[in-house]
Short mmCIF file of C-alpha atoms and ligand atoms in Angstrom, two decimals:
data_model
loop_
_atom_site.label_atom_id
_atom_site.label_comp_id
_atom_site.label_asym_id
_atom_site.label_seq_id
_atom_site.Cartn_x
_atom_site.Cartn_y
_atom_site.Cartn_z
CA MET A 43 27.45 -7.08 -39.16
CA SER A 44 28.67 -4.92 -36.15
CA ASP A 45 28.66 -1.08 -36.77
CA ARG A 46 30.94 -0.78 -33.92
CA LYS A 47 33.36 2.34 -34.19
CA ALA A 48 35.03 4.75 -31.89
CA ILE A 49 35.63 8.65 -31.98
CA ARG A 50 38.91 9.90 -30.15
CA GLY A 51 39.33 13.27 -28.58
CA THR A 52 38.85 15.67 -25.86
CA PHE A 53 35.34 15.16 -24.27
CA LEU A 54 33.14 17.33 -22.01
CA ASP A 55 29.94 16.45 -20.57
CA PHE A 56 27.92 16.49 -17.33
CA ILE A 57 27.00 14.00 -14.53
CA ASP A 58 25.22 16.70 -12.35
CA ASP A 59 24.05 20.25 -12.35
CA PRO A 60 26.64 22.76 -12.30
CA PHE A 61 24.25 25.30 -11.02
CA PHE A 62 24.09 23.42 -7.71
CA ARG A 63 27.40 21.50 -7.57
CA PRO A 64 31.10 22.47 -8.02
CA ALA A 65 32.51 22.03 -11.55
CA THR A 66 34.71 19.10 -10.46
CA GLU A 67 31.69 17.18 -9.24
CA SER A 68 29.23 18.18 -12.09
CA ALA A 69 31.60 18.07 -15.15
CA ARG A 70 33.27 15.22 -16.73
CA PHE A 71 36.45 16.05 -18.89
CA LEU A 72 38.59 13.90 -20.67
CA ALA A 73 41.58 15.27 -22.42
CA ASP A 74 42.17 12.02 -24.39
CA GLY A 75 39.00 10.13 -24.44
CA LEU A 76 37.58 7.37 -26.47
CA LEU A 77 33.86 6.96 -27.41
CA VAL A 78 32.61 3.67 -28.71
CA VAL A 79 29.30 3.49 -30.48
CA GLU A 80 27.36 0.70 -31.88
CA ALA A 81 23.60 0.36 -33.18
CA GLY A 82 22.94 4.00 -32.45
CA ARG A 83 24.21 3.82 -28.59
CA ILE A 84 27.10 4.56 -26.62
CA VAL A 85 28.77 1.17 -25.63
CA ASN A 86 31.96 2.31 -23.83
CA PHE A 87 33.36 5.61 -22.82
CA GLY A 88 36.47 6.78 -20.89
CA ASP A 89 40.28 7.62 -21.15
CA TYR A 90 41.70 6.43 -24.20
CA ASP A 91 44.52 4.19 -22.97
CA GLU A 92 42.05 2.08 -20.85
CA VAL A 93 39.03 1.72 -23.44
CA ARG A 94 41.13 1.23 -26.27
CA SER A 95 42.69 -1.88 -24.65
CA GLN A 96 39.15 -3.42 -24.36
CA HIS A 97 38.64 -2.87 -27.93
CA PRO A 98 41.71 -4.47 -29.96
CA THR A 99 40.05 -3.92 -33.10
CA LEU A 100 38.33 -0.77 -33.59
CA GLU A 101 37.92 1.65 -36.23
CA ILE A 102 38.78 5.12 -34.73
CA THR A 103 38.10 8.69 -35.82
CA HIS A 104 40.53 10.91 -34.15
CA TYR A 105 39.69 14.64 -33.63
CA PRO A 106 42.83 16.14 -32.06
CA HIS A 107 42.50 19.77 -30.63
CA HIS A 108 38.57 19.45 -30.64
CA LEU A 109 36.00 19.53 -28.06
CA ILE A 110 33.39 16.94 -28.10
CA THR A 111 30.22 17.46 -26.43
CA PRO A 112 26.65 15.69 -26.45
CA GLY A 113 24.53 16.63 -29.06
CA PHE A 114 22.75 20.18 -28.46
CA ILE A 115 19.10 20.06 -27.35
CA ASP A 116 17.00 23.33 -28.54
CA LEU A 117 14.09 23.23 -26.28
CA HIS A 118 11.85 25.50 -28.22
CA THR A 119 11.77 26.74 -31.89
CA HIS A 120 9.53 27.06 -35.05
CA TYR A 121 10.60 25.41 -38.20
CA PRO A 122 8.11 27.36 -40.32
CA GLN A 123 9.55 30.69 -39.41
CA THR A 124 12.94 29.64 -40.64
CA GLU A 125 12.58 32.01 -43.74
CA MET A 126 11.17 34.98 -41.72
CA ILE A 127 14.37 35.32 -39.38
CA ALA A 128 15.27 38.80 -38.71
CA ALA A 129 11.62 40.46 -39.38
CA TYR A 130 12.23 44.06 -38.55
CA GLY A 131 10.69 46.43 -35.95
CA GLU A 132 7.95 45.01 -33.91
CA GLN A 133 7.36 43.37 -30.54
CA LEU A 134 5.41 39.95 -30.12
CA MET A 135 1.70 40.60 -30.86
CA GLU A 136 2.18 42.98 -33.94
CA TRP A 137 5.12 40.67 -35.08
CA LEU A 138 2.77 37.66 -34.98
CA ASP A 139 0.03 39.80 -37.11
CA LYS A 140 2.57 41.38 -39.34
CA TYR A 141 4.92 38.67 -40.39
CA THR A 142 4.25 35.12 -38.57
CA PHE A 143 0.84 34.52 -39.38
CA PRO A 144 1.14 35.29 -43.29
CA THR A 145 4.35 32.96 -43.28
CA GLU A 146 2.62 30.20 -41.64
CA ALA A 147 -0.15 30.16 -43.89
CA LYS A 148 1.77 28.92 -46.67
CA PHE A 149 2.37 25.55 -44.88
CA GLN A 150 -0.99 24.69 -46.18
CA ASP A 151 1.02 23.49 -49.21
CA ALA A 152 2.83 20.22 -48.11
CA ASP A 153 5.37 20.34 -50.64
CA TYR A 154 6.42 23.77 -49.38
CA ALA A 155 6.10 22.88 -45.95
CA ARG A 156 8.58 19.82 -46.81
CA ARG A 157 11.14 22.13 -48.40
CA ILE A 158 11.65 24.33 -45.44
CA ALA A 159 11.46 21.27 -42.88
CA VAL A 160 14.36 19.93 -44.79
CA PHE A 161 16.25 23.01 -44.68
CA PHE A 162 15.50 23.70 -40.93
CA LEU A 163 16.62 19.83 -40.13
CA GLU A 164 19.99 20.33 -42.08
CA GLU A 165 20.26 23.67 -40.27
CA LEU A 166 20.20 22.26 -36.89
CA LEU A 167 22.69 19.65 -37.95
CA ARG A 168 24.98 22.20 -39.26
CA ASN A 169 24.86 23.84 -35.75
CA GLY A 170 25.13 20.72 -33.65
CA THR A 171 21.73 20.29 -32.85
CA THR A 172 20.47 16.94 -32.70
CA THR A 173 17.06 17.38 -30.68
CA ALA A 174 14.68 20.03 -30.81
CA VAL A 175 11.03 20.78 -29.44
CA VAL A 176 9.48 22.31 -32.52
CA LEU A 177 6.07 24.02 -33.37
CA PRO A 178 4.84 23.30 -36.90
CA THR A 179 1.56 25.03 -37.83
CA ILE A 180 -2.23 24.46 -37.49
CA PHE A 181 -2.07 22.47 -40.66
CA PRO A 182 -1.72 18.62 -40.39
CA GLN A 183 0.36 18.42 -43.40
CA SER A 184 3.07 20.66 -41.85
CA VAL A 185 3.19 18.01 -38.97
CA GLU A 186 3.55 15.09 -41.24
CA VAL A 187 6.09 16.32 -43.48
CA PHE A 188 8.22 17.35 -40.50
CA PHE A 189 7.87 14.20 -38.66
CA GLU A 190 8.65 12.19 -42.18
CA GLU A 191 11.88 14.26 -42.50
CA ALA A 192 12.94 13.94 -38.89
CA GLN A 193 12.47 10.17 -39.17
CA ARG A 194 14.34 9.98 -42.53
CA ARG A 195 17.37 11.52 -40.59
CA ASN A 196 17.10 9.13 -37.57
CA LEU A 197 16.70 12.22 -35.18
CA ARG A 198 15.03 12.45 -31.77
CA MET A 199 12.38 15.30 -32.20
CA ILE A 200 9.41 16.41 -30.30
CA ALA A 201 6.44 18.25 -32.19
CA GLY A 202 2.81 18.44 -32.63
CA GLN A 203 0.14 20.23 -34.40
CA VAL A 204 -0.25 24.07 -33.31
CA LEU A 205 -3.62 24.78 -31.80
CA MET A 206 -5.24 28.17 -32.76
CA SER A 207 -9.22 28.76 -32.56
CA ARG A 208 -9.17 32.55 -31.93
CA ASN A 209 -7.49 35.96 -32.00
CA ALA A 210 -5.83 35.11 -35.25
CA PRO A 211 -6.87 35.72 -39.35
CA ASP A 212 -9.29 33.24 -40.62
CA PHE A 213 -6.61 31.73 -42.45
CA MET A 214 -4.87 30.55 -39.27
CA ILE A 215 -7.97 29.08 -37.39
CA ASN A 216 -8.65 25.42 -37.20
CA PRO A 217 -11.75 24.59 -34.98
CA ALA A 218 -11.11 22.57 -32.05
CA GLY A 219 -13.17 19.63 -32.89
CA LYS A 220 -11.30 19.01 -36.05
CA ALA A 221 -7.80 19.51 -34.66
CA TYR A 222 -8.82 17.04 -31.89
CA GLU A 223 -9.41 14.27 -34.28
CA GLU A 224 -6.15 15.40 -36.25
CA MET A 225 -4.08 15.36 -33.09
CA ARG A 226 -5.47 11.99 -31.87
CA SER A 227 -4.26 10.41 -35.01
CA GLN A 228 -1.08 11.92 -35.16
CA ILE A 229 -0.21 10.80 -31.56
CA GLN A 230 -1.23 7.28 -32.63
CA LYS A 231 0.80 7.41 -35.71
CA TRP A 232 4.26 9.35 -34.72
CA HIS A 233 4.58 9.36 -30.84
CA GLY A 234 7.16 6.71 -30.17
CA GLN A 235 7.59 5.98 -33.84
CA ASP A 236 11.38 5.44 -34.17
CA ARG A 237 12.95 8.54 -32.19
CA LEU A 238 9.87 10.88 -32.68
CA LEU A 239 7.83 12.27 -29.74
CA TYR A 240 4.48 14.02 -29.65
CA ALA A 241 3.53 17.48 -28.04
CA ILE A 242 0.06 18.75 -27.70
CA THR A 243 0.96 22.44 -28.67
CA PRO A 244 -1.65 25.27 -28.23
CA ARG A 245 0.08 28.22 -29.44
CA PHE A 246 -0.51 30.42 -26.35
CA ALA A 247 -3.63 31.15 -24.35
CA ILE A 248 -4.68 34.05 -26.52
CA THR A 249 -5.28 32.12 -29.62
CA SER A 250 -7.11 29.33 -27.68
CA THR A 251 -10.67 29.21 -26.30
CA PRO A 252 -11.35 27.61 -23.03
CA GLU A 253 -13.23 24.81 -24.92
CA GLU A 254 -10.02 24.28 -27.33
CA LEU A 255 -7.78 24.28 -23.77
CA ALA A 256 -10.30 22.04 -22.19
CA MET A 257 -9.78 19.51 -25.28
CA ALA A 258 -6.22 19.74 -25.08
CA GLY A 259 -6.22 18.79 -21.27
CA ALA A 260 -8.71 16.17 -22.06
CA LEU A 261 -6.21 14.63 -24.93
CA LYS A 262 -3.28 15.16 -22.31
CA ALA A 263 -5.35 12.91 -19.95
CA GLU A 264 -5.90 10.22 -22.53
CA PHE A 265 -2.36 10.29 -23.70
CA PRO A 266 -0.44 11.01 -20.49
CA GLU A 267 2.85 10.20 -21.94
CA VAL A 268 2.95 12.94 -24.59
CA TYR A 269 4.36 16.54 -23.82
CA VAL A 270 2.45 19.77 -23.57
CA HIS A 271 4.36 22.47 -25.29
CA THR A 272 3.41 26.32 -25.53
CA HIS A 273 4.31 29.75 -24.86
CA LEU A 274 4.07 31.54 -21.32
CA SER A 275 4.50 34.91 -20.17
CA GLU A 276 6.53 36.40 -22.83
CA ASN A 277 5.51 40.08 -23.32
CA LEU A 278 3.42 42.40 -20.89
CA LYS A 279 0.65 43.05 -23.55
CA GLU A 280 0.46 39.41 -23.91
CA VAL A 281 0.20 39.00 -20.23
CA GLU A 282 -2.56 41.67 -19.83
CA PHE A 283 -4.60 40.46 -23.05
CA THR A 284 -4.59 36.98 -21.47
CA ALA A 285 -5.73 38.31 -18.12
CA GLN A 286 -8.82 40.00 -19.90
CA LEU A 287 -9.32 36.87 -22.00
CA PHE A 288 -9.29 34.46 -18.59
CA PRO A 289 -10.77 36.85 -16.08
CA GLU A 290 -11.40 33.65 -13.87
CA SER A 291 -7.70 32.61 -13.76
CA ARG A 292 -5.32 34.18 -10.97
CA ASP A 293 -2.51 34.54 -13.52
CA TYR A 294 -1.44 33.60 -16.92
CA LEU A 295 0.00 30.16 -15.52
CA ASN A 296 -3.25 29.23 -13.88
CA VAL A 297 -4.97 29.19 -17.35
CA TYR A 298 -2.83 26.15 -18.17
CA GLU A 299 -3.43 24.80 -14.74
CA GLN A 300 -6.81 25.08 -14.92
CA PHE A 301 -7.14 22.94 -17.86
CA GLY A 302 -4.65 20.09 -16.70
CA LEU A 303 -1.60 21.22 -18.87
CA VAL A 304 0.84 21.83 -16.32
CA GLY A 305 2.80 18.70 -15.43
CA ASP A 306 6.33 17.19 -15.68
CA ARG A 307 6.15 16.89 -19.41
CA SER A 308 5.26 20.31 -20.05
CA ILE A 309 7.49 22.89 -21.62
CA PHE A 310 6.69 26.65 -21.32
CA ALA A 311 8.84 29.00 -23.53
CA HIS A 312 9.96 32.35 -22.18
CA CYS A 313 8.36 32.76 -18.88
CA VAL A 314 9.97 36.20 -18.77
CA GLN A 315 7.28 38.14 -16.94
CA LEU A 316 6.40 35.25 -14.28
CA ASP A 317 6.17 36.28 -10.79
CA GLU A 318 7.45 34.31 -7.53
CA SER A 319 4.30 32.32 -7.10
CA ALA A 320 4.37 31.14 -10.63
CA PHE A 321 7.91 30.18 -10.40
CA GLY A 322 7.14 28.21 -7.58
CA ARG A 323 4.06 26.44 -9.10
CA LEU A 324 6.01 25.38 -12.05
CA SER A 325 8.87 24.07 -9.63
CA LYS A 326 6.41 21.91 -7.67
CA ALA A 327 4.69 20.63 -11.00
CA GLY A 328 7.93 19.48 -12.44
CA ALA A 329 7.38 21.66 -15.57
CA ALA A 330 10.09 22.83 -17.73
CA ILE A 331 11.07 26.36 -19.04
CA ALA A 332 12.72 27.00 -22.64
CA TYR A 333 14.64 29.91 -22.07
CA CYS A 334 14.98 31.86 -25.40
CA PRO A 335 17.47 34.72 -24.69
CA THR A 336 18.04 35.85 -28.35
CA SER A 337 14.35 35.93 -28.97
CA ASN A 338 13.76 37.74 -25.81
CA LEU A 339 16.13 40.62 -26.83
CA PHE A 340 14.95 40.67 -30.21
CA LEU A 341 11.48 41.27 -29.50
CA GLY A 342 12.44 43.29 -26.45
CA SER A 343 10.17 41.02 -24.26
CA GLY A 344 12.63 41.26 -21.28
CA LEU A 345 15.24 39.48 -19.36
CA PHE A 346 14.41 35.95 -18.02
CA LYS A 347 15.52 35.31 -14.60
CA LEU A 348 17.38 32.47 -14.87
CA HIS A 349 19.01 32.49 -11.26
CA GLN A 350 15.63 32.42 -9.88
CA ALA A 351 14.53 29.58 -11.92
CA LYS A 352 17.75 27.70 -10.60
CA SER A 353 17.17 28.73 -7.14
CA VAL A 354 18.14 26.00 -4.52
CA THR A 355 14.77 26.21 -2.79
CA GLN A 356 12.60 26.19 -5.59
CA PRO A 357 14.43 24.93 -8.63
CA ILE A 358 12.72 24.68 -12.26
CA LYS A 359 13.95 22.54 -15.01
CA VAL A 360 15.50 24.95 -17.50
CA GLY A 361 17.09 24.34 -21.06
CA LEU A 362 18.21 26.63 -23.70
CA ALA A 363 16.34 27.56 -26.70
CA THR A 364 16.58 29.48 -30.10
CA ASP A 365 12.99 30.29 -30.66
CA VAL A 366 13.51 30.82 -34.28
CA GLY A 367 12.38 32.84 -35.96
CA ALA A 368 11.93 35.44 -33.08
CA GLY A 369 15.20 33.93 -32.14
CA THR A 370 18.20 35.30 -34.03
CA SER A 371 20.44 32.32 -34.68
CA PHE A 372 20.11 28.51 -35.03
CA SER A 373 23.30 28.21 -33.04
CA MET A 374 23.15 27.13 -29.37
CA LEU A 375 26.60 28.66 -28.88
CA LYS A 376 25.34 31.91 -29.75
CA THR A 377 22.26 31.51 -27.64
CA MET A 378 24.66 30.62 -24.74
CA GLY A 379 26.55 33.73 -25.49
CA GLU A 380 23.28 35.83 -25.42
CA ALA A 381 22.19 33.95 -22.08
CA TYR A 382 25.60 35.19 -20.42
CA LYS A 383 24.88 38.64 -21.54
CA VAL A 384 21.38 38.65 -20.32
CA ALA A 385 22.84 37.31 -16.81
CA GLN A 386 25.55 40.05 -16.67
CA LEU A 387 22.61 42.86 -17.21
CA GLN A 388 21.01 41.58 -13.86
CA GLY A 389 24.23 41.48 -12.07
CA GLN A 390 24.86 37.64 -12.45
CA SER A 391 27.21 35.48 -14.43
CA LEU A 392 26.68 32.43 -16.27
CA SER A 393 29.74 30.06 -16.37
CA SER A 394 30.60 28.17 -19.39
CA LEU A 395 29.68 24.74 -17.87
CA GLN A 396 26.26 26.16 -16.89
CA ALA A 397 25.50 27.22 -20.35
CA PHE A 398 26.74 24.05 -21.82
CA TYR A 399 24.58 22.24 -19.42
CA LEU A 400 21.41 24.03 -20.32
CA ALA A 401 22.20 22.99 -23.67
CA THR A 402 22.91 19.32 -22.88
CA LEU A 403 22.18 17.26 -19.90
CA GLY A 404 19.87 19.97 -18.34
CA ALA A 405 17.54 20.27 -21.43
CA ALA A 406 17.34 16.38 -21.51
CA LYS A 407 16.19 16.53 -17.77
CA ALA A 408 13.91 19.12 -18.65
CA LEU A 409 12.41 16.55 -21.34
CA SER A 410 12.60 13.50 -18.87
CA LEU A 411 14.73 12.07 -21.73
CA ASP A 412 17.82 11.91 -19.40
CA ASP A 413 17.83 8.18 -19.40
CA ARG A 414 18.37 8.70 -23.06
CA LEU A 415 19.91 11.82 -23.97
CA GLY A 416 22.21 14.32 -22.56
CA ASN A 417 25.75 12.83 -21.60
CA PHE A 418 28.03 10.13 -22.56
CA ALA A 419 26.66 7.40 -20.21
CA ILE A 420 26.98 3.97 -21.23
CA GLY A 421 23.45 2.93 -22.90
CA LYS A 422 22.39 6.26 -24.11
CA GLU A 423 21.96 7.43 -27.60
CA ALA A 424 25.01 8.38 -29.68
CA ASP A 425 24.06 11.97 -30.51
CA PHE A 426 27.22 14.30 -30.19
CA VAL A 427 28.93 17.18 -31.78
CA VAL A 428 32.38 17.93 -32.51
CA LEU A 429 33.34 21.59 -32.12
CA ASP A 430 36.60 23.16 -33.35
CA PRO A 431 37.91 25.78 -31.00
CA THR A 432 40.26 26.84 -33.69
CA ALA A 433 37.97 27.38 -36.58
CA THR A 434 38.58 30.89 -37.49
CA PRO A 435 41.91 32.98 -37.17
CA LEU A 436 40.43 34.80 -34.26
CA MET A 437 39.50 31.61 -32.49
CA LYS A 438 42.99 30.02 -33.21
CA LEU A 439 44.69 33.07 -31.75
CA ARG A 440 42.45 32.74 -28.68
CA ASN A 441 43.08 28.87 -28.36
CA PRO A 442 46.41 28.31 -29.36
CA LYS A 443 46.65 25.09 -27.35
CA PRO A 444 44.26 22.09 -26.72
CA ALA A 445 42.71 21.98 -23.32
CA THR A 446 44.45 19.55 -20.77
CA THR A 447 42.59 20.58 -17.82
CA LEU A 448 39.26 21.20 -16.56
CA GLU A 449 39.98 24.92 -16.03
CA GLU A 450 41.58 25.10 -19.63
CA VAL A 451 38.29 23.43 -21.14
CA MET A 452 36.00 25.90 -19.31
CA GLU A 453 38.19 28.95 -20.79
CA GLN A 454 38.05 27.28 -24.18
CA ALA A 455 34.19 26.48 -23.90
CA PHE A 456 33.54 30.04 -22.79
CA THR A 457 35.39 31.44 -25.90
CA LEU A 458 33.33 29.09 -27.91
CA MET A 459 30.04 30.50 -26.44
CA ILE A 460 31.05 34.06 -26.74
CA VAL A 461 32.44 34.00 -30.28
CA GLY A 462 31.37 30.76 -31.66
CA ASP A 463 28.84 29.94 -34.19
CA ASP A 464 28.22 27.28 -36.82
CA ARG A 465 31.66 27.59 -38.22
CA MET A 466 32.84 25.86 -34.98
CA VAL A 467 30.64 22.71 -35.55
CA LYS A 468 33.14 20.41 -37.47
CA ALA A 469 30.95 17.48 -37.14
CA THR A 470 27.41 16.29 -35.91
CA TYR A 471 26.71 12.63 -35.24
CA VAL A 472 23.21 11.24 -34.97
CA GLY A 473 22.89 7.97 -33.44
CA GLY A 474 26.58 7.17 -34.07
CA ALA A 475 26.63 8.20 -37.50
CA ILE A 476 27.88 11.46 -39.15
CA ALA A 477 24.83 13.56 -40.18
CA HIS A 478 26.86 16.69 -40.95
CA SER A 479 30.57 17.31 -41.43
CA LEU A 480 32.67 20.08 -42.51
CA LEU A 481 35.39 17.75 -43.64
ZN1 ZN B 708 8.22 30.53 -29.76
#
């Protein structure tokens, strides 16, 4: 039996990059559109009248005065840090020692890990996030329960066991040889299973020995289709310590380059302290940056140079990320708002279209998943979010009328990213089915 159904409303998505193309050529706005989904995919999309005439019998859900966008993609976050969000008073290295490692140690307990994984995934959906690149912990059971719960919800998620073999408390160390066997069997079990994908995940250069990074590189060579996901150049003290640990590397990025970990399926979180040369090498390698504005502000790490990363001459693939629990919100709308402020502090601006792009098609491109995710192109996976621009009294005052033009929707989207949060997420659809709803 067909599960074909349709969603009617106002749609905004992207067909090109608004950092490089004008709004009218990069964004697609339908004031009254119809999205037809079947078997988890988009089978038709366009103006309501036109698409409706092609499907005379169709079950339609209508969201008047809402804005429907592709599901948000969070390019970097830590599910075990959910319960330690808002940990006071430290910068990166001290924050890890004082709060993070003791919290992550609890994930030896699979039942505990599952409880937090479930909470985390539900929280993503409450915020309209349908795909995320996620760090579990060093414990294989924390990886297993995460994949199991993501699979149960039919989510497209990317994760992989965290590698740590030095510069951490004993209880957070896993020998590289043991980790290799664990990761190998996880890749075989989970990568490409339903919508799940695997990432080789050294925490960062500081917590890996050269032998462990060599092992990670060997595993990547053995399974070139899996991702590499790690942190890069977040905090000045971290950069200095990395230079001491790897004196033969020309800079932080070069540590990963030397071990074969920098390529077009590599995702590097932060990149706040990178210089011109490193930006150029990331561009050349086709690697992606996960830009985490709330986290960079919270830990006082610095201001990411988004406009340098999106330069015409050396463009780098960038997506937005929450980086919970150093990030301060699960909301990609709030994350966009903080990215706007970080741009302002550097004398730049970030348009609503650019911000929404970084959380949808831009992030899908960063993951080389733009053939499956990121916009409403026919054939893509039907993950999308229904946003309510009148969800609160203030938003109702600010957005009294539905958007009918591209200019109006740009303004409305801007109010969503500056004032908005999870209250604006009316419904989240995964594979064409409602996964979260305020109704
Ligand atoms: Zn992180």
